[in-house]
C-alpha cells in the first residue's frame, strides 16, 4: 500500500532529476577550473573558481553579445506586442471580410521551417543593406514573433466581455481610445505573457542571428557562445559559464512569471 | 433631450435570422417608453440598433430630425445601461463616471463637479474610490446608472437594468428610476421582459414578439384594449384565460360555447358575431365565484395559490379539457382543493379575438 503511494512521487523525482541534471552539471562545470574539467567527474565539486567568468567578461567582452541580444530581443518584443495588439484587436473585434483567412494566413507564415527562408531573407537583407545591423535581425524575428503574438492576443481579446467595449463606445470613446483605456489594461496579463514568450524566443534564437551577423560587434549571445570554439581548442569552461549567463535571465523570468505564462497559454481555451 | 424615430427598420443577421422586421416606432421627447416582450422577441436588438451597436439592414433611425442610421455609436450622444452593467473593472467608481466626460474633453473641474452631483443624486458618493468588484449588485446598478446620467446625453437606453437585482431591490429601484426620469425629464427607452415593470414604468409600452411590434400605447390602453391575443395574455398577471369557443347565433345575440362553459354575449362589447368560432379571453380578476343559480360554469378547485391580499385558484371545469380556468378570489374566501365552485364571468370584460389571426374583434 505504502509502496503504491510512493511510486508516483518516485517517478516524478526521477524525471525531475533527469531534467535538472544537465543544468546542474552546467553550473558546476562553469565554476570548475580547467585542469579539473576533464579529470574524473564528481557530483559534488571540490573547488569552485570564478576563472571562467573572469575570462568571459574580461578577455572576451561578453558584454557586447549580451547588449546585442537585449537590444534585438527588446526591440522585437516591443514592436511585436505593440503592432500585434492592434492586429489582434482588429481580428478579434472588428467585422471585416476575410478575417478567418487572414488569421489562417498569419498562422501559415509561422509554419515555414526557418532554414527554408534563411537564403531568401539573406538576399533580401543584403539588398536592403541590413546585414549585420540590429534591424537586420529585428525584422526577420518579427516574422516569427508576430504570428505568436497575434494568436495569443486574439484569444485574450476575445475573452474580454464585448459589453465593456460597447459601454466605452456609448461613452463616446472611439475604437482606439477604448482599446487604449479599456481593453489593453484588461488584457494586461495577456500582453505580459506574450511579451515574455516573445522575448524568450528572441533571446534563444540562433539560426537567423548566425546567418545575418558578420562580426562580434553584432553577435547575439547564442551566436557568440557557438563561436567560442577555436581551431585547436574548445574552451568548455567559458562556454558553460556563458551558457549560465545566458540561461539565468530566462530562468529568472520563467520562475517569476510561470503562473502567468501558463494562464496565458491556456487562455481562451475554457471560460472562467 | 430628443425624440427617437424608427422607420421601417429591419435587422437580418448574416445567418438569415430575422431579429427585427419592418418596425416603426416614434419615441417622444422626454418620454419613458418601455419595450417589452418575451426573450428572443428582438427588443434588445431594437435598443442596440438605436444605440448604433448594430446596423439595421433596412430602414432609417432618426434622433430629432437627424438621420443617424450611419452614425457610429460614439457620436450619437446616447447613454446605455447594460444588463450586466459593464462597469470598467480596472477603474474606480469615480473614474467610471468620469470616463465619458473625459473622452469629450470636459474640463477637469467640471468633471469633478458633475461626477459629484451624479453621485449625490444616486447616493453613491461614499463609493467613488472603490472598484466595481467591491460593490454589491445594487450598488453596481447605481454606478451604471450614474455613468449614464453624468453625461447628460440626448437619450437613455436601458437594457434590462433591473433584471439582476433581487426582487425587493428591483421594486425599490423601479420606483427610483421613475422618480429619476421625472426629475431629468429625459427620453428613455427601457427594455424589459417583465410586463409588470413595463406597465409601472412606461408612460407608453411597446410590446414586441418575434421581431414585430405588436402594439404601442399607454399601459392602460394596452391592458384594456389589447390588439391581439398575444398582447392580451402577455400583459397582466395572472395571465388572461383564453378559450376557443364555437358561436351560435340566437336572434340578436350570439352564444359562445366551449367545453363546460357557455354564455350569451349579451352585455359584452360585441353581442353579435358572425364567426363560427372565436377566441374568448377573460382576465382572472373578471371572473368571480357565484351561487349555482347564476353561474356560467361549475368546476372543481385544482390548485390554490395564496398571494396574500388575493388568492389565485385554478378551476377545472371539464375533466376532458386540459386547461384550468384561473380566477382571482379574495384571500379570506375559505376554499380547499377539490371543492366544487360555481363561477361567473363579468360580461363587460369579455375579450374576443379572431380565431385564426388572433386579432381583437372590435365592436362595429
XYZ file of C-alpha atoms in Angstrom:
636
model
C 0.000 0.000 0.000
C 2.682 2.411 1.062
C 4.849 1.469 -1.877
C 1.987 2.099 -4.256
C 1.547 5.588 -2.885
C 5.246 6.276 -3.131
C 5.531 5.173 -6.746
C 4.198 8.340 -8.405
C 6.394 10.519 -6.226
C 9.346 8.370 -7.158
C 8.516 8.716 -10.840
C 8.267 12.463 -10.601
C 11.537 12.624 -8.724
C 13.280 10.560 -11.405
C 12.022 12.712 -14.251
C 12.891 15.861 -12.346
C 16.410 14.603 -11.665
C 16.862 13.716 -15.333
C 15.722 17.195 -16.344
C 17.705 19.092 -13.772
C 20.951 17.168 -14.077
C 22.296 18.891 -17.230
C 21.561 22.279 -15.711
C 23.283 21.289 -12.508
C 26.267 19.933 -14.443
C 26.468 23.139 -16.461
C 26.519 25.350 -13.378
C 29.024 23.152 -11.523
C 31.362 22.870 -14.503
C 31.318 26.604 -15.116
C 32.874 27.053 -11.688
C 35.386 24.210 -12.063
C 38.992 25.081 -13.002
C 40.058 23.961 -16.472
C 42.514 21.445 -15.079
C 39.788 19.560 -13.250
C 37.203 19.678 -16.038
C 38.402 16.517 -17.673
C 39.570 14.760 -14.524
C 37.405 12.032 -13.036
C 33.975 13.707 -12.720
C 32.390 14.033 -9.295
C 28.884 15.064 -8.439
C 29.991 17.292 -5.585
C 32.752 19.683 -6.697
C 35.800 20.108 -4.500
C 36.902 23.572 -5.628
C 34.894 26.373 -7.172
C 36.613 29.221 -9.017
C 35.430 32.253 -10.956
C 38.162 31.897 -13.633
C 35.794 31.248 -16.497
C 33.566 34.190 -15.669
C 36.578 36.473 -15.422
C 37.752 35.314 -18.819
C 34.285 35.729 -20.214
C 33.785 39.343 -19.231
C 37.435 40.321 -19.248
C 39.065 38.706 -22.251
C 36.098 38.028 -24.427
C 33.983 41.105 -23.706
C 30.882 39.031 -23.331
C 29.003 42.229 -22.501
C 28.764 43.021 -26.214
C 26.678 39.980 -27.207
C 24.546 40.432 -24.078
C 23.892 44.010 -25.092
C 23.136 42.931 -28.666
C 20.730 40.256 -27.505
C 18.966 42.661 -25.159
C 18.559 45.251 -27.903
C 17.341 42.812 -30.533
C 15.049 40.852 -28.223
C 13.767 44.024 -26.578
C 13.043 45.797 -29.858
C 11.379 42.722 -31.331
C 9.246 42.264 -28.237
C 8.213 45.910 -28.146
C 7.346 46.076 -31.828
C 5.666 42.732 -31.927
C 3.475 43.332 -28.884
C 2.692 46.894 -29.950
C 1.750 46.053 -33.522
C 0.415 42.638 -32.593
C -2.020 44.121 -30.082
C -3.519 46.320 -32.787
C -3.738 43.443 -35.269
C -5.144 41.069 -32.694
C -7.742 43.583 -31.576
C -8.890 44.102 -35.140
C -9.049 40.359 -35.769
C -10.849 39.708 -32.511
C -13.386 42.511 -32.563
C -13.887 44.226 -35.884
C -16.106 42.857 -38.601
C -14.443 42.646 -41.955
C -14.224 40.337 -44.891
C -11.578 37.642 -44.897
C -10.978 37.647 -41.174
C -10.644 33.890 -40.851
C -8.442 33.702 -43.915
C -6.193 36.416 -42.522
C -5.839 34.602 -39.249
C -5.063 31.326 -41.002
C -2.535 33.071 -43.213
C -0.826 34.607 -40.209
C -0.504 31.165 -38.723
C 0.717 29.676 -42.009
C 3.548 32.206 -42.180
C 4.932 30.949 -38.908
C 4.823 27.360 -40.147
C 7.675 27.680 -42.651
C 10.772 25.895 -41.442
C 13.244 28.599 -40.564
C 16.017 27.063 -42.600
C 13.940 27.291 -45.777
C 13.713 31.066 -45.621
C 17.243 31.849 -44.478
C 18.642 32.233 -48.010
C 15.872 34.405 -49.436
C 15.910 36.534 -46.304
C 19.682 36.880 -46.581
C 19.421 38.142 -50.162
C 16.628 40.498 -49.196
C 18.517 41.922 -46.239
C 21.661 42.306 -48.320
C 19.780 44.320 -50.914
C 18.385 46.482 -48.154
C 21.837 46.879 -46.655
C 20.657 45.454 -43.369
C 23.110 42.579 -42.947
C 24.971 42.866 -39.653
C 22.609 45.527 -38.280
C 20.029 45.432 -35.478
C 17.080 45.970 -37.864
C 18.517 43.108 -39.906
C 17.691 40.808 -37.006
C 14.598 42.514 -35.618
C 12.720 42.399 -38.943
C 13.205 38.655 -39.549
C 12.376 37.947 -35.898
C 9.109 39.792 -36.333
C 8.040 37.282 -38.979
C 8.012 34.659 -36.269
C 7.145 36.760 -33.255
C 4.125 38.486 -34.779
C 2.085 35.336 -35.531
C 2.720 34.119 -31.987
C 1.722 37.483 -30.538
C -1.344 37.824 -32.716
C -2.638 34.364 -31.973
C -2.136 34.696 -28.245
C -3.669 38.143 -28.063
C -6.656 37.338 -30.272
C -7.519 34.715 -27.673
C -7.147 37.254 -24.892
C -9.207 39.938 -26.550
C -11.981 37.502 -27.435
C -12.164 36.550 -23.804
C -12.905 40.082 -22.647
C -16.623 40.845 -22.429
C -17.802 42.704 -25.526
C -20.153 44.769 -23.422
C -17.260 46.611 -21.798
C -16.197 47.883 -25.145
C -19.719 48.701 -26.166
C -20.025 50.661 -22.952
C -16.909 52.608 -23.922
C -18.346 53.268 -27.370
C -21.576 54.508 -25.815
C -19.492 56.712 -23.531
C -18.218 58.360 -26.687
C -14.807 56.742 -26.952
C -13.658 55.749 -30.436
C -12.130 52.376 -31.197
C -8.549 53.415 -30.441
C -9.471 55.189 -27.253
C -11.449 52.253 -25.931
C -8.636 49.909 -26.960
C -6.122 52.028 -25.086
C -8.140 52.797 -21.971
C -10.392 49.803 -21.563
C -9.191 46.770 -23.493
C -5.417 46.984 -23.068
C -5.461 47.460 -19.292
C -7.768 44.462 -19.041
C -5.650 42.412 -21.423
C -2.552 43.248 -19.384
C -1.877 39.672 -18.255
C -2.096 38.577 -21.864
C 0.246 41.301 -23.031
C 2.757 40.372 -20.334
C 2.626 36.696 -21.245
C 3.039 37.456 -24.903
C 5.926 39.807 -24.239
C 7.698 37.223 -22.098
C 7.288 34.451 -24.659
C 8.447 36.693 -27.495
C 11.441 37.830 -25.506
C 12.437 34.277 -24.659
C 12.095 33.251 -28.283
C 14.334 36.082 -29.500
C 16.840 35.585 -26.709
C 17.317 31.955 -27.680
C 17.157 32.341 -31.468
C 20.267 31.047 -33.186
C 19.901 30.406 -36.918
C 18.954 33.881 -38.107
C 21.399 35.516 -35.733
C 24.191 33.331 -37.059
C 23.260 33.959 -40.696
C 22.637 37.683 -40.633
C 25.504 38.892 -38.448
C 29.087 39.158 -39.619
C 31.204 40.268 -36.715
C 31.485 40.100 -32.923
C 30.112 43.637 -32.634
C 26.668 42.309 -33.677
C 26.762 38.691 -32.435
C 23.956 37.778 -30.105
C 24.551 35.562 -27.073
C 23.825 32.174 -28.694
C 25.997 33.013 -31.726
C 28.813 34.313 -29.576
C 28.784 31.150 -27.500
C 28.791 28.934 -30.561
C 31.758 30.798 -31.985
C 33.875 30.450 -28.841
C 35.430 27.282 -30.155
C 38.740 27.944 -31.795
C 40.501 25.880 -34.432
C 42.552 23.886 -31.943
C 40.646 24.028 -28.740
C 37.184 24.249 -27.285
C 37.093 26.440 -24.143
C 34.468 24.358 -22.382
C 34.694 26.241 -19.140
C 33.957 29.568 -20.749
C 31.225 28.129 -22.945
C 29.492 26.729 -19.905
C 29.942 29.968 -17.972
C 28.422 31.838 -20.906
C 25.590 29.340 -21.029
C 24.890 30.012 -17.366
C 24.873 33.743 -18.016
C 22.532 33.246 -20.980
C 20.214 30.950 -19.059
C 19.987 32.995 -15.876
C 17.665 35.778 -17.115
C 15.477 33.265 -18.934
C 15.183 31.074 -15.868
C 14.503 34.107 -13.692
C 11.727 35.349 -15.972
C 10.115 31.945 -16.202
C 10.262 31.355 -12.465
C 8.754 34.742 -11.681
C 6.118 34.629 -14.367
C 5.388 30.930 -14.717
C 1.870 31.165 -13.420
C 1.112 33.968 -15.794
C 2.607 32.135 -18.757
C 0.553 29.038 -18.135
C -2.562 31.160 -17.680
C -1.711 32.954 -20.885
C -1.109 29.835 -22.921
C -4.369 28.270 -21.881
C -6.393 31.489 -22.001
C -9.431 31.308 -24.172
C -9.359 27.549 -24.118
C -12.017 27.404 -21.464
C -14.187 30.073 -19.999
C -13.924 31.112 -16.381
C -33.217 65.565 -24.842
C -34.547 64.221 -28.029
C -37.145 62.226 -29.826
C -36.183 58.959 -31.497
C -37.895 57.675 -34.610
C -37.524 54.282 -36.237
C -38.829 53.993 -39.788
C -39.285 50.596 -41.442
C -36.293 49.289 -39.527
C -35.258 45.738 -40.250
C -32.396 43.656 -38.902
C -31.486 40.392 -40.567
C -28.364 38.656 -39.327
C -25.960 37.102 -41.832
C -27.175 33.643 -40.804
C -30.647 34.596 -42.016
C -32.182 35.120 -38.599
C -34.648 37.999 -38.741
C -34.357 39.828 -35.432
C -36.454 42.867 -36.269
C -38.914 43.220 -39.149
C -40.405 46.414 -40.544
C -40.507 48.249 -37.260
C -41.998 51.727 -36.971
C -41.798 53.425 -33.634
C -41.712 57.034 -32.509
C -40.354 57.728 -29.061
C -41.381 61.167 -27.972
C -39.248 63.863 -26.493
C -38.879 63.280 -22.743
C -40.877 60.089 -22.755
C -40.115 56.846 -20.942
C -41.032 54.090 -23.347
C -40.973 50.536 -22.072
C -40.117 47.980 -24.711
C -41.411 44.650 -23.523
C -41.572 41.163 -24.962
C -40.568 37.593 -24.267
C -36.941 36.611 -24.730
C -35.959 36.473 -28.369
C -38.600 38.999 -29.367
C -35.982 41.410 -30.686
C -36.428 44.091 -28.057
C -32.755 44.212 -27.114
C -31.840 44.314 -30.791
C -34.053 47.354 -31.237
C -32.200 49.030 -28.380
C -28.830 48.148 -29.891
C -29.986 49.478 -33.236
C -30.893 52.782 -31.629
C -27.551 52.773 -29.813
C -25.688 52.111 -33.055
C -24.100 48.912 -31.767
C -25.939 47.136 -34.580
C -26.613 48.427 -38.062
C -30.107 47.952 -39.483
C -30.284 46.035 -42.756
C -33.081 48.320 -43.909
C -34.883 51.412 -42.726
C -33.882 54.640 -41.025
C -33.306 55.774 -37.467
C -33.693 59.427 -36.592
C -32.842 61.382 -33.488
C -34.888 64.551 -33.525
C -34.850 65.070 -37.256
C -31.306 63.900 -37.979
C -30.889 60.638 -39.811
C -28.318 58.828 -37.661
C -28.594 55.420 -39.305
C -24.956 55.546 -40.417
C -23.561 57.448 -37.418
C -21.283 55.278 -35.227
C -22.369 54.800 -31.592
C -19.678 57.026 -30.114
C -21.056 60.026 -31.983
C -24.741 59.522 -31.239
C -24.536 61.003 -27.748
C -26.803 58.383 -26.222
C -26.177 56.625 -22.920
C -26.807 52.967 -22.348
C -27.166 50.970 -19.168
C -26.293 47.345 -19.810
C -27.901 44.344 -18.209
C -24.502 43.267 -16.896
C -23.768 46.930 -16.024
C -20.454 46.628 -17.929
C -18.547 48.762 -15.437
C -14.865 49.153 -16.249
C -13.345 46.759 -13.701
C -9.930 48.447 -13.555
C -11.328 51.920 -12.907
C -12.760 53.237 -9.653
C -16.398 54.245 -9.462
C -15.369 57.877 -9.839
C -13.270 57.086 -12.911
C -16.119 55.051 -14.348
C -18.396 58.046 -14.077
C -15.771 60.448 -15.388
C -14.735 58.398 -18.434
C -17.499 59.598 -20.739
C -16.773 63.195 -19.824
C -13.000 62.998 -20.174
C -13.441 61.384 -23.587
C -15.404 64.501 -24.522
C -12.615 66.718 -23.209
C -14.714 68.308 -20.499
C -12.563 70.420 -18.165
C -11.283 68.558 -15.094
C -13.024 70.858 -12.629
C -16.350 70.435 -14.372
C -15.896 66.671 -14.486
C -15.367 66.675 -10.724
C -18.492 68.726 -10.169
C -20.685 66.658 -12.407
C -19.423 63.329 -11.035
C -20.044 64.628 -7.538
C -23.533 65.770 -8.464
C -24.448 62.469 -10.099
C -23.028 60.570 -7.129
C -25.153 62.600 -4.738
C -28.252 62.081 -6.875
C -27.818 58.321 -6.735
C -26.422 58.116 -3.219
C -23.139 56.542 -4.304
C -20.888 59.310 -3.001
C -19.119 57.123 -0.421
C -18.289 54.583 -3.145
C -16.407 56.881 -5.531
C -12.975 55.482 -4.649
C -13.950 51.827 -4.787
C -13.511 49.394 -7.640
C -16.613 47.728 -9.137
C -15.572 44.339 -7.737
C -16.016 45.719 -4.217
C -19.637 46.730 -4.813
C -22.895 44.859 -4.292
C -25.255 44.239 -7.192
C -27.484 47.134 -6.243
C -24.538 49.491 -5.929
C -23.170 48.439 -9.307
C -26.545 49.098 -10.831
C -26.484 52.630 -9.430
C -22.993 53.235 -10.738
C -24.087 52.067 -14.188
C -26.991 54.486 -13.989
C -24.662 57.194 -12.743
C -22.320 56.688 -15.649
C -25.277 57.355 -17.919
C -26.738 60.417 -16.211
C -23.432 62.185 -15.590
C -23.052 62.720 -19.309
C -26.440 64.374 -19.790
C -26.956 62.505 -23.053
C -29.686 63.071 -25.596
C -31.463 59.908 -24.512
C -31.066 56.927 -22.203
C -31.191 53.339 -23.366
C -31.758 50.864 -20.566
C -31.261 47.178 -21.335
C -32.995 45.201 -18.586
C -31.220 47.246 -15.937
C -33.213 45.749 -13.089
C -33.113 42.082 -14.026
C -30.003 41.258 -11.999
C -31.380 42.667 -8.760
C -33.213 40.662 -6.148
C -36.994 41.174 -6.190
C -37.187 43.576 -3.267
C -34.408 45.793 -4.578
C -35.876 45.608 -8.042
C -39.178 47.130 -6.973
C -37.347 49.792 -4.976
C -35.056 50.676 -7.856
C -38.010 50.714 -10.215
C -39.582 53.480 -8.178
C -36.310 55.383 -8.075
C -35.955 55.041 -11.807
C -39.418 56.526 -12.287
C -38.506 59.430 -10.000
C -35.199 59.897 -11.793
C -36.979 60.024 -15.116
C -39.353 62.657 -13.824
C -36.518 64.744 -12.424
C -34.372 64.553 -15.544
C -37.257 64.793 -17.980
C -35.128 62.665 -20.251
C -36.085 60.489 -23.169
C -35.656 56.905 -22.028
C -36.113 53.554 -23.698
C -36.407 50.798 -21.147
C -36.165 47.230 -22.375
C -37.584 44.553 -20.120
C -39.176 41.128 -20.281
C -41.120 41.847 -17.103
C -44.596 43.031 -18.024
C -45.172 44.466 -14.568
C -42.011 46.558 -14.818
C -43.080 47.770 -18.247
C -46.571 48.696 -17.093
C -45.433 50.519 -13.964
C -42.522 52.389 -15.527
C -43.544 53.193 -19.047
C -45.509 56.264 -19.980
C -46.104 54.159 -23.025
C -45.477 50.479 -23.544
C -44.389 48.865 -26.790
C -44.996 45.125 -26.963
C -42.793 43.057 -29.274
C -42.961 39.497 -30.459
C -40.726 37.717 -32.963
C -39.207 40.946 -34.206
C -42.531 42.637 -34.730
C -44.138 45.463 -32.844
C -47.485 44.119 -31.695
C -48.911 47.193 -30.007
C -47.865 50.570 -28.647
C -49.875 52.576 -26.161
C -50.239 53.694 -22.586
C -50.232 50.839 -20.072
C -53.972 51.104 -19.532
C -54.766 51.299 -23.235
C -52.844 48.136 -23.831
C -54.271 46.416 -20.819
C -57.855 47.368 -21.584
C -57.761 47.165 -25.360
C -55.138 44.603 -26.352
C -54.698 44.459 -30.106
C -54.434 40.686 -30.195
C -54.367 37.540 -28.161
C -50.603 37.684 -27.620
C -50.668 41.147 -26.078
C -53.713 40.211 -24.016
C -52.059 37.178 -22.473
C -48.582 38.708 -22.159
C -49.684 41.699 -20.101
C -51.436 41.267 -16.799
C -50.761 38.824 -14.021
C -52.052 36.194 -13.618
C -52.413 35.837 -17.370
C -55.731 36.115 -19.160
C -57.778 32.956 -19.661
C -58.358 32.236 -23.339
C -60.738 29.622 -24.660
C -61.555 28.629 -28.188
C -65.352 28.637 -28.409
C -67.954 27.892 -31.028
C -70.519 30.557 -31.793
C -74.202 30.093 -32.411
C -76.424 32.967 -33.432
C -79.651 33.164 -31.449
C -81.638 36.103 -32.728
C -79.898 39.351 -31.796
C -77.377 37.673 -29.517
C -74.545 35.273 -30.161
C -73.913 32.421 -27.795
C -70.398 31.114 -27.304
C -69.716 27.660 -26.030
C -66.683 25.564 -25.250
C -66.024 22.609 -23.020
C -68.098 23.028 -19.881
C -68.704 26.712 -20.417
C -71.389 28.545 -22.369
C -72.837 32.009 -22.206
C -74.558 34.638 -24.312
C -72.569 37.606 -25.446
C -75.337 39.884 -24.280
C -73.846 42.723 -22.260
C -70.397 42.299 -23.801
C -68.862 44.788 -26.180
C -69.693 42.650 -29.220
C -73.027 40.993 -28.668
C -73.358 39.968 -32.304
C -70.795 37.841 -34.033
C -70.939 36.152 -37.385
C -67.921 33.894 -36.947
C -68.306 30.189 -36.419
C -65.614 30.099 -33.795
C -63.899 32.706 -31.688
C -61.225 33.061 -29.021
C -62.778 34.253 -25.790
C -60.474 35.931 -23.276
C -61.307 36.817 -19.688
C -58.834 38.090 -17.120
C -58.728 36.156 -13.829
C -59.843 39.287 -11.989
C -63.022 39.418 -14.028
C -64.296 36.005 -13.010
C -65.934 35.672 -9.634
C -67.361 32.904 -7.553
C -71.138 32.842 -7.770
C -74.114 30.987 -6.442
C -75.011 27.968 -8.577
C -78.137 29.794 -9.725
C -76.491 32.426 -11.922
C -73.249 30.594 -12.672
C -71.737 30.316 -16.133
C -69.944 27.130 -15.218
C -69.258 24.784 -12.367
C -65.933 23.140 -11.669
C -63.521 21.794 -9.115
C -60.689 23.663 -7.461
C -57.441 22.123 -8.580
C -54.697 24.426 -7.327
C -54.766 27.213 -4.725
C -52.082 29.932 -4.843
C -52.405 32.397 -1.974
C -50.732 35.727 -2.854
C -51.544 37.425 0.422
C -54.084 40.069 -0.494
C -55.750 37.801 -3.014
C -55.688 34.141 -3.902
C -55.421 32.648 -7.364
C -57.323 29.436 -7.842
C -57.240 27.121 -10.812
C -60.637 25.638 -11.511
C -61.062 22.664 -13.779
C -64.412 22.962 -15.433
C -64.369 19.997 -17.695
C -62.357 16.929 -16.876
C -61.679 16.328 -20.514
C -60.151 19.738 -21.248
C -56.529 20.139 -20.408
C -56.655 23.748 -19.277
C -57.899 25.066 -15.997
C -59.522 28.463 -15.522
C -57.523 30.938 -13.428
C -59.611 33.024 -11.071
C -58.608 35.665 -8.535
C -60.650 35.485 -5.344
C -60.436 37.432 -2.077
C -57.908 35.944 0.299
C -60.463 35.442 3.079
C -62.501 33.110 0.937
C -62.168 29.706 2.563
C -61.546 27.138 -0.139
C -59.915 23.745 -0.329
C -58.648 21.652 -3.177
C -61.445 19.587 -4.769
C -64.163 21.968 -3.576
C -66.875 22.440 -6.117
C -67.298 26.073 -7.118
C -69.601 27.990 -9.435
C -68.099 30.852 -11.440
C -69.491 33.875 -13.230
C -67.809 35.955 -15.903
C -68.136 39.729 -15.992
C -69.764 40.301 -19.353
C -68.374 43.823 -19.912
C -64.817 42.486 -19.567
C -65.004 39.728 -22.127
C -62.409 39.996 -24.913
C -62.989 38.416 -28.285
C -60.259 37.563 -30.755
C -60.365 36.236 -34.253
C -59.908 32.501 -34.111
C -57.369 32.380 -36.951
C -55.458 35.671 -36.811
C -55.695 36.260 -33.081
C -56.554 39.899 -33.735
C -59.015 41.598 -31.384
C -62.561 41.765 -32.675
C -63.586 45.343 -32.140
C -67.188 46.488 -31.759
C -68.648 47.596 -35.062
